[in-house]
PDB file of C-alpha atoms in Angstrom:
ATOM      1  CA  MET A  13      99.068 122.518 109.550  1.00 49.00           C
ATOM      2  CA  ASN A  14     101.338 125.547 110.044  1.00 54.00           C
ATOM      3  CA  ALA A  15     104.924 126.705 110.284  1.00 57.00           C
ATOM      4  CA  ALA A  16     104.725 125.929 114.142  1.00 60.00           C
ATOM      5  CA  VAL A  17     103.612 122.302 113.389  1.00 59.00           C
ATOM      6  CA  ILE A  18     106.929 122.147 111.252  1.00 59.00           C
ATOM      7  CA  VAL A  19     108.992 123.873 113.948  1.00 58.00           C
ATOM      8  CA  PHE A  20     107.431 121.322 116.700  1.00 60.00           C
ATOM      9  CA  ILE A  21     108.387 118.138 114.441  1.00 61.00           C
ATOM     10  CA  LEU A  22     111.587 119.247 113.735  1.00 58.00           C
ATOM     11  CA  ALA A  23     112.206 119.862 117.583  1.00 60.00           C
ATOM     12  CA  VAL A  24     111.254 116.482 118.730  1.00 58.00           C
ATOM     13  CA  VAL A  25     112.710 114.741 116.054  1.00 57.00           C
ATOM     14  CA  ALA A  26     116.168 116.550 116.884  1.00 56.00           C
ATOM     15  CA  HIS A  27     115.585 115.658 120.583  1.00 53.00           C
ATOM     16  CA  PHE A  28     115.113 112.510 120.253  1.00 52.00           C
ATOM     17  CA  GLU A  29     117.776 111.841 117.358  1.00 52.00           C
ATOM     18  CA  LEU A  30     119.884 112.901 119.845  1.00 48.00           C
ATOM     19  CA  GLY A  31     119.260 110.519 122.468  1.00 49.00           C
ATOM     20  CA  GLY A  32     116.691 112.040 124.498  1.00 49.00           C
ATOM     21  CA  GLY A  33     113.645 111.200 125.362  1.00 46.00           C
ATOM     22  CA  TRP A  34     110.498 111.963 127.378  1.00 42.00           C
ATOM     23  CA  GLU A  35     112.059 113.084 130.995  1.00 43.00           C
ATOM     24  CA  HIS A  36     110.476 113.290 133.904  1.00 40.00           C
ATOM     25  CA  ARG A  37     111.688 115.017 137.175  1.00 41.00           C
ATOM     26  CA  ASP A  38     109.917 113.395 139.619  1.00 40.00           C
ATOM     27  CA  HIS A  39     110.862 111.642 142.978  1.00 35.00           C
ATOM     28  CA  GLU A  40     107.844 109.735 143.460  1.00 34.00           C
ATOM     29  CA  VAL A  41     107.912 107.535 140.144  1.00 32.00           C
ATOM     30  CA  ARG A  42     108.244 104.073 141.030  1.00 35.00           C
ATOM     31  CA  HIS A  43     106.748 102.299 137.767  1.00 36.00           C
ATOM     32  CA  HIS A  44     108.451 103.354 134.374  1.00 42.00           C
ATOM     33  CA  ASP A  45     107.612 101.060 131.658  1.00 47.00           C
ATOM     34  CA  HIS A  46     110.356 101.342 128.998  1.00 51.00           C
ATOM     35  CA  GLY A  47     112.006 104.248 131.023  1.00 58.00           C
ATOM     36  CA  ILE A  48     115.250 104.641 132.918  1.00 59.00           C
ATOM     37  CA  ARG A  49     115.847 105.921 136.047  1.00 60.00           C
ATOM     38  CA  TYR A  50     118.847 108.560 136.174  1.00 58.00           C
ATOM     39  CA  GLY A  51     119.111 110.287 139.659  1.00 63.00           C
ATOM     40  CA  ASP A  52     115.864 112.025 140.130  1.00 64.00           C
ATOM     41  CA  ARG A  53     114.776 111.588 136.395  1.00 63.00           C
ATOM     42  CA  VAL A  54     113.126 108.730 134.402  1.00 61.00           C
ATOM     43  CA  ILE A  55     114.051 109.155 130.757  1.00 63.00           C
ATOM     44  CA  TYR A  56     111.695 107.509 128.094  1.00 62.00           C
ATOM     45  CA  GLY A  57     113.505 106.992 124.766  1.00 68.00           C
ATOM     46  CA  GLY A  58     116.843 105.301 123.720  1.00 77.00           C
ATOM     47  CA  PRO A  59     117.223 101.809 122.753  1.00 86.00           C
ATOM     48  CA  PRO A  60     114.686  99.204 124.487  1.00 84.00           C
ATOM     49  CA  PHE A  61     117.409  96.988 125.559  1.00 87.00           C
ATOM     50  CA  LEU A  62     118.614  99.791 127.889  1.00 86.00           C
ATOM     51  CA  GLN A  63     116.099  99.193 130.512  1.00 81.00           C
ATOM     52  CA  PHE A  64     117.346  95.680 131.207  1.00 86.00           C
ATOM     53  CA  LEU A  65     121.280  96.835 131.865  1.00 88.00           C
ATOM     54  CA  ASN A  66     122.062  97.740 135.064  1.00 89.00           C
ATOM     55  CA  GLU A  67     122.573 101.646 136.664  1.00 86.00           C
ATOM     56  CA  ALA A  68     126.130 101.903 135.710  1.00 90.00           C
ATOM     57  CA  ALA A  69     125.419 100.607 132.275  1.00 91.00           C
ATOM     58  CA  GLN A  70     122.751 102.930 131.703  1.00 88.00           C
ATOM     59  CA  ARG A  71     124.448 105.983 133.257  1.00 87.00           C
ATOM     60  CA  ASP A  72     127.781 105.760 131.287  1.00 91.00           C
ATOM     61  CA  TYR A  73     125.072 105.285 127.577  1.00 90.00           C
ATOM     62  CA  ILE A  74     122.768 108.551 129.041  1.00 87.00           C
ATOM     63  CA  GLN A  75     126.408 110.605 129.564  1.00 88.00           C
ATOM     64  CA  MET A  76     127.543 109.475 125.879  1.00 89.00           C
ATOM     65  CA  VAL A  77     123.834 110.900 124.404  1.00 87.00           C
ATOM     66  CA  SER A  78     123.804 113.767 126.634  1.00 86.00           C
ATOM     67  CA  ASN A  79     127.561 115.336 125.776  1.00 89.00           C
ATOM     68  CA  THR A  80     126.862 117.861 123.301  1.00 90.00           C
ATOM     69  CA  ASN A  81     130.675 118.286 122.838  1.00 94.00           C
ATOM     70  CA  LEU A  82     131.079 115.263 120.774  1.00 92.00           C
ATOM     71  CA  SER A  83     130.329 115.462 116.877  1.00 93.00           C
ATOM     72  CA  LEU A  84     127.680 112.724 115.526  1.00 89.00           C
ATOM     73  CA  GLY A  85     130.612 110.833 114.317  1.00 92.00           C
ATOM     74  CA  GLU A  86     132.162 110.674 117.876  1.00 94.00           C
ATOM     75  CA  GLU A  87     129.116 109.865 119.653  1.00 92.00           C
ATOM     76  CA  LEU A  88     128.161 106.909 117.273  1.00 91.00           C
ATOM     77  CA  GLN A  89     131.967 105.368 117.795  1.00 95.00           C
ATOM     78  CA  GLN A  90     131.274 105.619 121.677  1.00 95.00           C
ATOM     79  CA  LEU A  91     128.106 103.964 121.248  1.00 94.00           C
ATOM     80  CA  HIS A  92     129.540 101.401 119.482  1.00 95.00           C
ATOM     81  CA  ASN A  93     132.353 101.062 121.967  1.00 96.00           C
ATOM     82  CA  TRP A  94     130.232 100.871 124.756  1.00 96.00           C
ATOM     83  CA  ALA A  95     127.785  98.475 122.905  1.00 95.00           C
ATOM     84  CA  LYS A  96     130.928  96.314 122.787  1.00 97.00           C
ATOM     85  CA  LYS A  97     131.672  96.646 126.354  1.00 96.00           C
ATOM     86  CA  TYR A  98     128.324  95.251 127.610  1.00 94.00           C
ATOM     87  CA  SER A  99     128.177  92.603 124.507  1.00 95.00           C
ATOM     88  CA  LEU A 100     125.237  94.593 122.539  1.00 94.00           C
ATOM     89  CA  GLN A 101     126.849  95.006 119.116  1.00 94.00           C
ATOM     90  CA  GLU A 102     123.951  93.432 117.533  1.00 95.00           C
ATOM     91  CA  GLN A 103     121.219  95.290 119.434  1.00 94.00           C
ATOM     92  CA  MET A 104     122.695  98.379 119.106  1.00 93.00           C
ATOM     93  CA  ASN A 105     123.379  97.796 115.152  1.00 93.00           C
ATOM     94  CA  VAL A 106     119.489  97.340 114.719  1.00 93.00           C
ATOM     95  CA  TYR A 107     118.683 100.286 116.627  1.00 90.00           C
ATOM     96  CA  ILE A 108     121.320 102.601 115.094  1.00 90.00           C
ATOM     97  CA  ARG A 109     119.619 101.057 111.685  1.00 91.00           C
ATOM     98  CA  ASN A 110     115.992 101.780 112.744  1.00 90.00           C
ATOM     99  CA  ARG A 111     116.852 105.138 114.049  1.00 88.00           C
ATOM    100  CA  MET A 112     118.249 106.053 110.815  1.00 90.00           C
ATOM    101  CA  THR A 113     115.443 104.536 108.786  1.00 92.00           C
ATOM    102  CA  LEU A 114     113.065 106.292 110.763  1.00 90.00           C
ATOM    103  CA  MET A 115     114.940 109.631 110.388  1.00 89.00           C
ATOM    104  CA  GLU A 116     115.092 109.392 106.666  1.00 92.00           C
ATOM    105  CA  GLU A 117     111.115 108.681 106.807  1.00 92.00           C
ATOM    106  CA  VAL A 118     110.634 112.072 109.241  1.00 90.00           C
ATOM    107  CA  LYS A 119     112.495 113.572 106.557  1.00 91.00           C
ATOM    108  CA  ARG A 120     110.781 112.495 103.218  1.00 91.00           C
ATOM    109  CA  ASN A 121     107.366 113.437 104.941  1.00 88.00           C
ATOM    110  CA  VAL A 122     108.661 116.770 106.348  1.00 88.00           C
ATOM    111  CA  THR A 123     109.653 117.797 102.992  1.00 90.00           C
ATOM    112  CA  GLU A 124     106.492 116.543 101.420  1.00 85.00           C
ATOM    113  CA  LEU A 125     104.447 118.924 104.395  1.00 83.00           C
ATOM    114  CA  ILE A 126     106.755 121.682 103.225  1.00 87.00           C
ATOM    115  CA  LYS A 127     105.514 121.511  99.366  1.00 87.00           C
ATOM    116  CA  PHE A 128     102.354 121.899 100.714  1.00 84.00           C
ATOM    117  CA  LEU A 129     102.322 124.574 103.095  1.00 85.00           C
ATOM    118  CA  PRO A 130     102.619 127.658 100.514  1.00 88.00           C
ATOM    119  CA  LYS A 131      99.278 126.281  98.785  1.00 88.00           C
ATOM    120  CA  VAL A 132      97.673 125.592 102.516  1.00 86.00           C
ATOM    121  CA  MET A 133      98.739 129.029 103.800  1.00 87.00           C
ATOM    122  CA  GLU A 134      97.198 130.612 100.593  1.00 90.00           C
ATOM    123  CA  GLU A 135      93.990 128.425 101.197  1.00 90.00           C
ATOM    124  CA  ALA A 136      93.774 129.636 104.973  1.00 88.00           C
ATOM    125  CA  PHE A 137      94.436 133.275 104.477  1.00 90.00           C
ATOM    126  CA  GLU A 138      91.535 133.616 101.478  1.00 92.00           C
ATOM    127  CA  ILE A 139      89.202 131.886 104.001  1.00 91.00           C
ATOM    128  CA  ARG A 140      90.297 134.237 107.196  1.00 89.00           C
ATOM    129  CA  PHE A 141      89.872 137.293 105.323  1.00 91.00           C
ATOM    130  CA  ASP A 142      86.956 136.390 103.064  1.00 92.00           C
ATOM    131  CA  GLN A 143      84.488 139.178 104.314  1.00 93.00           C
ATOM    132  CA  ASN A 144      81.510 137.171 103.036  1.00 94.00           C
ATOM    133  CA  ARG A 145      82.155 134.448 105.980  1.00 94.00           C
ATOM    134  CA  THR A 146      81.191 134.875 109.548  1.00 94.00           C
ATOM    135  CA  SER A 147      83.870 133.917 112.329  1.00 91.00           C
ATOM    136  CA  ARG A 148      81.861 130.564 112.176  1.00 93.00           C
ATOM    137  CA  GLU A 149      81.927 129.963 109.115  1.00 92.00           C
ATOM    138  CA  GLN A 150      85.805 130.871 108.814  1.00 90.00           C
ATOM    139  CA  VAL A 151      86.578 128.519 111.794  1.00 89.00           C
ATOM    140  CA  GLU A 152      85.027 125.772 109.395  1.00 91.00           C
ATOM    141  CA  GLY A 153      86.606 126.467 106.423  1.00 90.00           C
ATOM    142  CA  ILE A 154      90.016 126.140 108.363  1.00 87.00           C
ATOM    143  CA  ARG A 155      89.033 122.990 110.013  1.00 87.00           C
ATOM    144  CA  ASN A 156      87.805 121.804 106.354  1.00 87.00           C
ATOM    145  CA  LEU A 157      91.265 122.306 105.067  1.00 83.00           C
ATOM    146  CA  THR A 158      92.726 119.697 107.534  1.00 77.00           C
ATOM    147  CA  PHE A 159      90.417 117.346 105.663  1.00 77.00           C
ATOM    148  CA  THR A 160      91.178 118.518 102.211  1.00 75.00           C
ATOM    149  CA  HIS A 161      94.697 118.413 103.073  1.00 65.00           C
ATOM    150  CA  PRO A 162      95.342 115.586 105.246  1.00 61.00           C
ATOM    151  CA  GLU A 163      99.131 115.141 104.827  1.00 57.00           C
TER     152      GLU A 163
END
């Protein structure tokens, strides 16, 4: 556990929360389970029902969630309007509720992780700078920290 892990977690969460997903630029991609093709890209993430919509609906969705000039409220309003246009209000409401629940869980988990960070960092530095340990013992001691503090 370290600050880089926390930064990585926050970056991934922010990326997906802003409508992003795993994206591959690959002209040769032919089979893309749960992904949607957008130009030369295949985008993973977003609501699962998106993959069953026509290309115009997918393009509209991607343009909305990719628009960095929209506030969160404006984006949500546009998403609701989009869902209404394609008769997907209930699916969109469920999707948004699930995303909010996930984000609350991530927030709780990261907050809990941060609480342990000072203690774990102190233990890691004690192991690393213990002059009575060999390099191998230091590595093993650090590795054992992940077992004593799996959170």
